[in-house]
CSV table of C-alpha atoms and ligand atoms in Angstrom, one decimal:
chain,number,residue,atom,x,y,z
A,209,MET,CA,-0.1,0.1,0.1
A,210,PRO,CA,1.4,3.5,-0.7
A,211,ARG,CA,2.2,5.3,2.3
A,212,SER,CA,1.2,8.9,2.6
A,213,PRO,CA,4.0,11.2,2.8
A,214,PRO,CA,5.3,12.5,5.9
A,215,ARG,CA,3.8,15.9,7.2
A,216,LYS,CA,5.7,19.0,7.1
A,217,LEU,CA,6.1,22.3,8.8
A,218,ASN,CA,4.6,24.8,6.1
A,219,PRO,CA,1.7,26.7,6.7
A,220,LEU,CA,1.1,28.1,3.3
A,221,ARG,CA,-2.2,27.7,1.3
A,222,PRO,CA,-3.0,27.7,-2.3
A,223,PRO,CA,-2.7,30.9,-4.4
A,224,PRO,CA,-5.9,33.0,-4.0
A,225,PRO,CA,-8.3,32.6,-7.1
A,226,GLU,CA,-7.4,36.2,-8.7
A,227,ALA,CA,-3.5,35.1,-8.9
A,228,THR,CA,-2.6,35.4,-12.6
A,229,GLY,CA,0.3,36.1,-14.6
A,230,THR,CA,3.6,34.1,-15.0
A,231,PRO,CA,4.2,31.1,-13.0
A,232,ALA,CA,6.8,33.3,-11.4
A,233,ARG,CA,4.3,35.8,-10.5
A,234,ARG,CA,1.8,33.2,-9.4
A,235,ARG,CA,4.3,31.7,-7.0
A,236,GLN,CA,5.0,35.2,-5.6
A,237,ALA,CA,1.3,35.7,-5.3
A,238,ALA,CA,1.0,32.4,-3.2
A,239,ALA,CA,3.8,33.5,-1.0
A,240,THR,CA,2.6,36.8,-0.1
A,241,GLY,CA,-1.0,36.5,-0.5
A,242,SER,CA,-1.8,33.3,0.9
A,243,GLY,CA,0.1,33.9,4.3
A,244,ARG,CA,-2.9,36.0,5.3
A,245,SER,CA,-4.8,33.2,6.3
A,246,VAL,CA,-2.1,32.1,8.6
A,247,GLU,CA,-1.9,33.3,12.1
A,248,ALA,CA,1.2,35.3,12.8
A,249,SER,CA,2.5,33.2,15.7
A,250,THR,CA,4.9,30.4,16.4
A,251,GLU,CA,1.9,27.7,15.9
A,252,GLY,CA,1.1,29.5,12.7
A,253,VAL,CA,4.4,29.6,10.9
A,254,LEU,CA,4.9,26.0,12.3
A,255,GLY,CA,1.9,24.6,10.9
A,256,GLY,CA,0.6,23.7,14.1
A,257,TYR,CA,3.7,22.2,15.5
A,258,GLY,CA,4.8,25.0,17.8
A,259,CYS,CA,6.0,22.0,20.0
A,260,VAL,CA,9.2,21.6,17.9
A,261,ASN,CA,10.3,25.0,18.4
A,262,ASP,CA,12.6,24.0,21.5
A,263,VAL,CA,14.3,21.0,19.9
A,264,ASP,CA,14.9,22.8,16.7
A,265,VAL,CA,16.5,25.7,18.3
A,266,LYS,CA,18.7,23.3,20.5
A,267,GLY,CA,19.6,21.4,17.1
A,268,SER,CA,20.4,24.7,15.3
A,269,ASP,CA,22.4,25.8,18.3
A,270,ALA,CA,24.6,22.7,18.3
A,271,PHE,CA,25.1,23.0,14.6
A,272,LEU,CA,26.1,26.5,14.7
A,273,ARG,CA,28.2,27.2,17.5
A,274,PRO,CA,31.3,25.1,16.5
A,275,LEU,CA,31.1,26.5,12.9
A,276,LEU,CA,31.3,30.0,14.3
A,277,ALA,CA,34.4,29.2,16.3
A,278,GLU,CA,36.0,27.3,13.3
A,279,ARG,CA,35.4,30.0,10.6
A,280,PHE,CA,35.6,33.2,12.7
A,281,GLY,CA,37.8,32.2,15.7
A,282,THR,CA,36.8,32.8,19.3
A,283,ALA,CA,38.1,36.5,19.5
A,284,LYS,CA,35.4,39.1,20.0
A,285,ARG,CA,34.0,40.2,16.4
A,286,HIS,CA,31.0,42.0,15.2
A,287,LEU,CA,28.8,39.2,13.6
A,288,VAL,CA,25.9,39.8,11.0
A,289,ALA,CA,23.3,37.2,10.0
A,290,LEU,CA,20.3,37.1,7.5
A,291,ASP,CA,17.4,35.4,8.3
A,292,CYS,CA,15.7,34.1,5.2
A,293,GLY,CA,11.8,33.5,5.0
A,294,SER,CA,12.0,34.6,8.8
A,295,GLY,CA,8.1,34.5,9.2
A,296,ILE,CA,7.4,36.3,12.7
A,297,GLY,CA,11.2,36.2,13.5
A,298,ARG,CA,11.1,33.0,15.3
A,299,VAL,CA,14.5,31.7,14.6
A,300,THR,CA,15.9,35.4,14.8
A,301,LYS,CA,14.4,35.8,18.3
A,302,ASN,CA,15.1,32.4,19.8
A,303,PHE,CA,18.3,31.7,18.2
A,304,LEU,CA,20.2,34.1,15.8
A,305,LEU,CA,20.3,37.0,18.2
A,306,ARG,CA,22.1,35.1,20.8
A,307,HIS,CA,25.0,34.7,18.3
A,308,PHE,CA,24.9,37.7,16.1
A,309,ASN,CA,25.1,41.3,16.8
A,310,GLU,CA,23.0,42.2,14.1
A,311,VAL,CA,20.3,40.3,12.2
A,312,ASP,CA,18.4,41.2,9.2
A,313,LEU,CA,15.1,39.5,8.0
A,314,VAL,CA,13.8,38.9,4.6
A,315,GLU,CA,10.0,37.7,4.5
A,316,PRO,CA,7.7,38.3,1.8
A,317,VAL,CA,4.2,38.1,3.9
A,318,SER,CA,3.9,41.7,5.3
A,319,HIS,CA,1.7,40.6,8.5
A,320,PHE,CA,4.4,37.9,9.4
A,321,LEU,CA,7.3,40.6,8.9
A,322,GLU,CA,5.1,43.3,10.8
A,323,ALA,CA,4.9,40.8,13.8
A,324,ALA,CA,8.7,40.1,13.6
A,325,ARG,CA,9.1,43.9,14.1
A,326,GLU,CA,6.8,44.0,17.0
A,327,ASN,CA,8.5,40.9,18.5
A,328,LEU,CA,11.9,42.2,18.0
A,329,THR,CA,11.8,45.7,19.4
A,330,GLU,CA,14.0,45.2,22.3
A,331,CYS,CA,17.6,44.7,21.9
A,332,MET,CA,19.3,42.0,23.5
A,333,GLU,CA,22.2,42.1,26.0
A,334,VAL,CA,24.8,39.6,25.6
A,335,GLY,CA,27.5,40.0,27.9
A,336,GLU,CA,28.9,43.6,27.4
A,337,ASP,CA,27.3,43.5,23.7
A,338,THR,CA,24.0,44.6,22.1
A,339,HIS,CA,22.5,42.2,19.8
A,340,LYS,CA,19.6,43.5,17.7
A,341,ALA,CA,17.1,42.9,14.8
A,342,ALA,CA,18.6,45.6,12.2
A,343,ASN,CA,16.7,45.6,8.6
A,344,PHE,CA,13.3,44.2,7.7
A,345,TYR,CA,12.9,43.3,4.1
A,346,CYS,CA,9.3,42.6,2.7
A,347,ILE,CA,10.4,40.6,-0.4
A,348,PRO,CA,10.3,37.0,-1.6
A,349,LEU,CA,13.9,35.3,-1.8
A,350,GLN,CA,13.5,35.2,-5.8
A,351,ASP,CA,13.7,39.0,-5.8
A,352,PHE,CA,16.1,39.7,-3.1
A,353,THR,CA,19.7,40.4,-3.5
A,354,PRO,CA,21.7,41.0,-0.3
A,355,GLU,CA,24.0,44.0,0.5
A,356,GLU,CA,27.7,43.0,-0.9
A,357,GLY,CA,29.9,41.7,1.8
A,358,ARG,CA,27.5,42.2,5.0
A,359,TYR,CA,26.7,38.9,6.4
A,360,ASP,CA,28.8,36.2,8.3
A,361,VAL,CA,26.0,33.6,8.0
A,362,ILE,CA,22.9,33.7,5.8
A,363,TRP,CA,20.3,31.2,7.4
A,364,ILE,CA,17.4,29.7,5.2
A,365,GLN,CA,15.2,27.6,7.2
A,366,TRP,CA,11.8,26.0,6.2
A,367,CYS,CA,11.0,28.5,3.3
A,368,ILE,CA,13.3,27.1,0.2
A,369,GLY,CA,10.5,24.5,-0.8
A,370,GLN,CA,8.6,27.6,-2.2
A,371,LEU,CA,11.2,28.4,-4.9
A,372,PRO,CA,11.6,26.2,-7.7
A,373,ASP,CA,14.8,25.0,-9.0
A,374,ASP,CA,15.6,27.9,-11.2
A,375,ASP,CA,14.9,30.4,-8.6
A,376,PHE,CA,16.8,28.4,-5.9
A,377,ILE,CA,19.8,28.4,-8.0
A,378,SER,CA,19.8,32.1,-9.1
A,379,PHE,CA,19.0,33.0,-5.4
A,380,PHE,CA,22.0,31.3,-4.0
A,381,ASN,CA,24.2,32.7,-6.9
A,382,ARG,CA,23.0,36.2,-6.1
A,383,ALA,CA,23.3,35.6,-2.1
A,384,LYS,CA,26.9,34.7,-2.4
A,385,ILE,CA,27.9,38.2,-2.8
A,386,GLY,CA,26.3,39.1,0.5
A,387,LEU,CA,29.0,36.9,2.4
A,388,LYS,CA,32.0,38.1,4.3
A,389,PRO,CA,35.2,36.2,3.7
A,390,ASN,CA,34.8,32.9,5.6
A,391,GLY,CA,30.9,33.4,5.6
A,392,PHE,CA,28.6,30.7,4.9
A,393,PHE,CA,25.1,29.6,4.5
A,394,VAL,CA,23.2,27.3,6.5
A,395,LEU,CA,20.0,25.7,4.9
A,396,LYS,CA,18.0,23.8,7.2
A,397,GLU,CA,14.9,22.2,5.5
A,398,ASN,CA,12.5,19.2,5.1
A,399,ILE,CA,13.7,16.2,3.4
A,400,ALA,CA,12.1,13.6,1.4
A,401,ARG,CA,12.9,10.1,1.2
A,402,ASN,CA,13.6,10.0,-2.7
A,403,GLY,CA,13.4,12.3,-5.4
A,404,PHE,CA,10.8,15.2,-4.4
A,405,VAL,CA,7.4,15.5,-3.0
A,406,LEU,CA,5.2,18.3,-4.7
A,407,ASP,CA,2.4,19.8,-2.4
A,408,LYS,CA,-0.2,21.1,-4.9
A,409,GLU,CA,-1.8,22.9,-1.9
A,410,ASP,CA,0.7,25.2,-1.0
A,411,ASN,CA,2.8,25.1,-4.3
A,412,SER,CA,6.0,23.7,-2.5
A,413,ILE,CA,8.5,21.1,-3.1
A,414,THR,CA,10.0,18.9,-0.6
A,415,ARG,CA,13.6,17.6,-1.9
A,416,SER,CA,15.6,14.6,-1.0
A,417,ASP,CA,19.1,14.8,0.2
A,418,ALA,CA,20.4,13.5,-3.4
A,419,TYR,CA,18.1,16.4,-5.1
A,420,PHE,CA,19.5,19.2,-2.7
A,421,LYS,CA,23.2,18.0,-3.3
A,422,GLU,CA,22.6,18.0,-7.1
A,423,LEU,CA,21.4,21.7,-6.7
A,424,PHE,CA,24.3,22.8,-4.6
A,425,LYS,CA,26.6,21.7,-7.3
A,426,LYS,CA,24.7,23.8,-9.7
A,427,CYS,CA,24.8,26.9,-7.3
A,428,GLY,CA,28.6,26.3,-7.0
A,429,LEU,CA,28.3,25.6,-3.5
A,430,TYR,CA,30.4,22.9,-1.4
A,431,ILE,CA,29.1,21.3,1.8
A,432,HIS,CA,31.1,22.0,4.6
A,433,SER,CA,29.2,20.0,7.1
A,434,ILE,CA,25.7,18.4,7.5
A,435,LYS,CA,23.7,17.2,10.4
A,436,ASP,CA,20.4,15.7,11.0
A,437,GLN,CA,17.9,17.4,13.1
A,438,SER,CA,16.9,15.0,16.1
A,439,ASP,CA,14.0,14.6,18.3
A,440,LEU,CA,11.2,15.6,15.8
A,441,PRO,CA,7.8,14.0,15.9
A,442,LYS,CA,7.9,11.0,13.8
A,443,GLU,CA,5.1,11.9,11.4
A,444,LEU,CA,7.1,14.8,10.2
A,445,PHE,CA,9.5,14.7,7.5
A,446,ALA,CA,13.1,14.3,8.4
A,447,VAL,CA,14.9,17.7,8.6
A,448,LYS,CA,18.7,18.3,7.9
A,449,MET,CA,21.1,21.1,8.3
A,450,TYR,CA,23.7,21.9,5.5
A,451,ALA,CA,26.4,24.5,5.9
A,452,LEU,CA,27.4,25.5,2.5
A,453,VAL,CA,30.5,27.5,1.6
A,454,ALA,CA,31.2,29.2,-1.9
A,455,GLU,CA,34.9,28.3,-1.9
A,456,LYS,CA,36.1,24.8,-2.4
A,457,PRO,CA,37.5,23.1,0.6
A,458,LYS,CA,41.3,22.7,0.8
A,459,ILE,CA,42.2,19.0,0.6
A,460,ARG,CA,45.4,18.2,2.2
A,461,LYS,CA,47.7,15.3,0.8
A,462,ASN,CA,46.3,12.6,3.3
A,463,GLY,CA,42.9,13.2,1.8
A,464,LYS,CA,41.5,15.1,5.0
A,465,ARG,CA,40.2,18.5,4.7
A,466,ARG,CA,42.5,21.4,6.0
A,467,ARG,CA,41.8,22.9,9.1
A,468,PRO,CA,41.0,26.6,8.9
A,469,LYS,CA,43.5,28.8,11.0
A,470,ASN,CA,41.1,29.6,13.7
A,471,SER,CA,39.7,26.1,14.5
A,472,PRO,CA,39.7,24.9,17.9
A,473,ARG,CA,41.9,22.1,18.5
A,474,MET,CA,43.7,20.2,21.2
A,475,ILE,CA,46.6,21.9,23.0
A,476,ARG,CA,49.7,19.7,22.9
A,477,SER,CA,52.2,19.7,25.5
B,105,SAM,C1,7.2,27.4,7.5
B,105,SAM,S1,7.6,29.1,7.8
B,105,SAM,C2,9.1,29.1,8.4
B,105,SAM,C3,9.4,30.4,9.0
B,105,SAM,C4,10.6,30.8,9.8
B,105,SAM,N1,11.8,30.3,8.8
B,105,SAM,C5,10.8,29.7,10.9
B,105,SAM,O1,11.5,28.6,10.9
B,105,SAM,O2,10.0,30.0,12.0
B,105,SAM,C6,7.8,29.6,5.9
B,105,SAM,C7,8.1,31.0,5.6
B,105,SAM,O3,8.6,31.1,4.4
B,105,SAM,C8,8.0,32.3,3.8
B,105,SAM,N2,8.2,32.2,2.3
B,105,SAM,C9,7.0,31.9,1.4
B,105,SAM,N3,7.4,32.0,0.2
B,105,SAM,C10,8.7,32.6,0.3
B,105,SAM,C11,9.5,33.2,-0.6
B,105,SAM,N4,9.3,33.0,-1.9
B,105,SAM,N5,10.7,33.7,-0.1
B,105,SAM,C12,10.8,33.7,1.1
B,105,SAM,N6,10.0,33.3,2.1
B,105,SAM,C13,9.1,32.9,1.7
B,105,SAM,C14,6.5,32.5,4.4
B,105,SAM,O4,5.8,33.4,4.3
B,105,SAM,C15,6.8,31.7,5.8
B,105,SAM,O5,7.2,32.8,6.6
């Protein structure tokens, strides 16, 4: 008997009936118009699975922390991130602001972004530093180009399924210019078991790991590291985190990747 696909965290509904025009415009209408029916809350943006917020944040934290130390060192430095498809600012508020001095948000659904603005009015104090949400861009990723060299990390979570392959590839190609030296992307996304799963209700695509890897190649991106998100409810899609870099990792003669200068290591006596 065919098994129904696992459920996913995605609240988007079909495009409104008046949506017309090119497929790209229809997709944008789906992204911007349809979100109106979704409550601007954690439950809303997580499709009724607000309960996964804590494990999600914990998993993201465990993935990102060592990467930041490895790529940027442990000395104090002003770090800036971009939260793509930010929704109401859940990821920024619960996680990114703990690590970054400034976070910009990009989100096409205006009432989500307004909620994010309200949720993120206060600066967060981390030690002696101030961490704050800086810029709010109301625009879909397929139309967004980041400011050159602004970001240490571009975080893309649970929204890339709204972009078909051609938009996916052109978004990452444009977004590379937004990275600082040693900067990287993190893509955190639902994973199909094989091939892909199309959802006609919300016009989204859930891709398999192999599919993503093919797309990364087409974007000229290299996988620095991958981790599975653990402890999600069984009925949901598996979720993976990919750290992606634009420069080819240097390989040593022994076949291992060269360790970046700043990476943590054992002190030998
Ligand atoms: C499942 S929610 C996830 C929100 C947030 N990343 C989080 O994890 O809490 C998906 C988000 O992607 C946004 N989205 C939909 N289409 C998009 C597009 N074309 N570009 C950027 N974001 C999009 C939705 O409006 C929604 O806020």
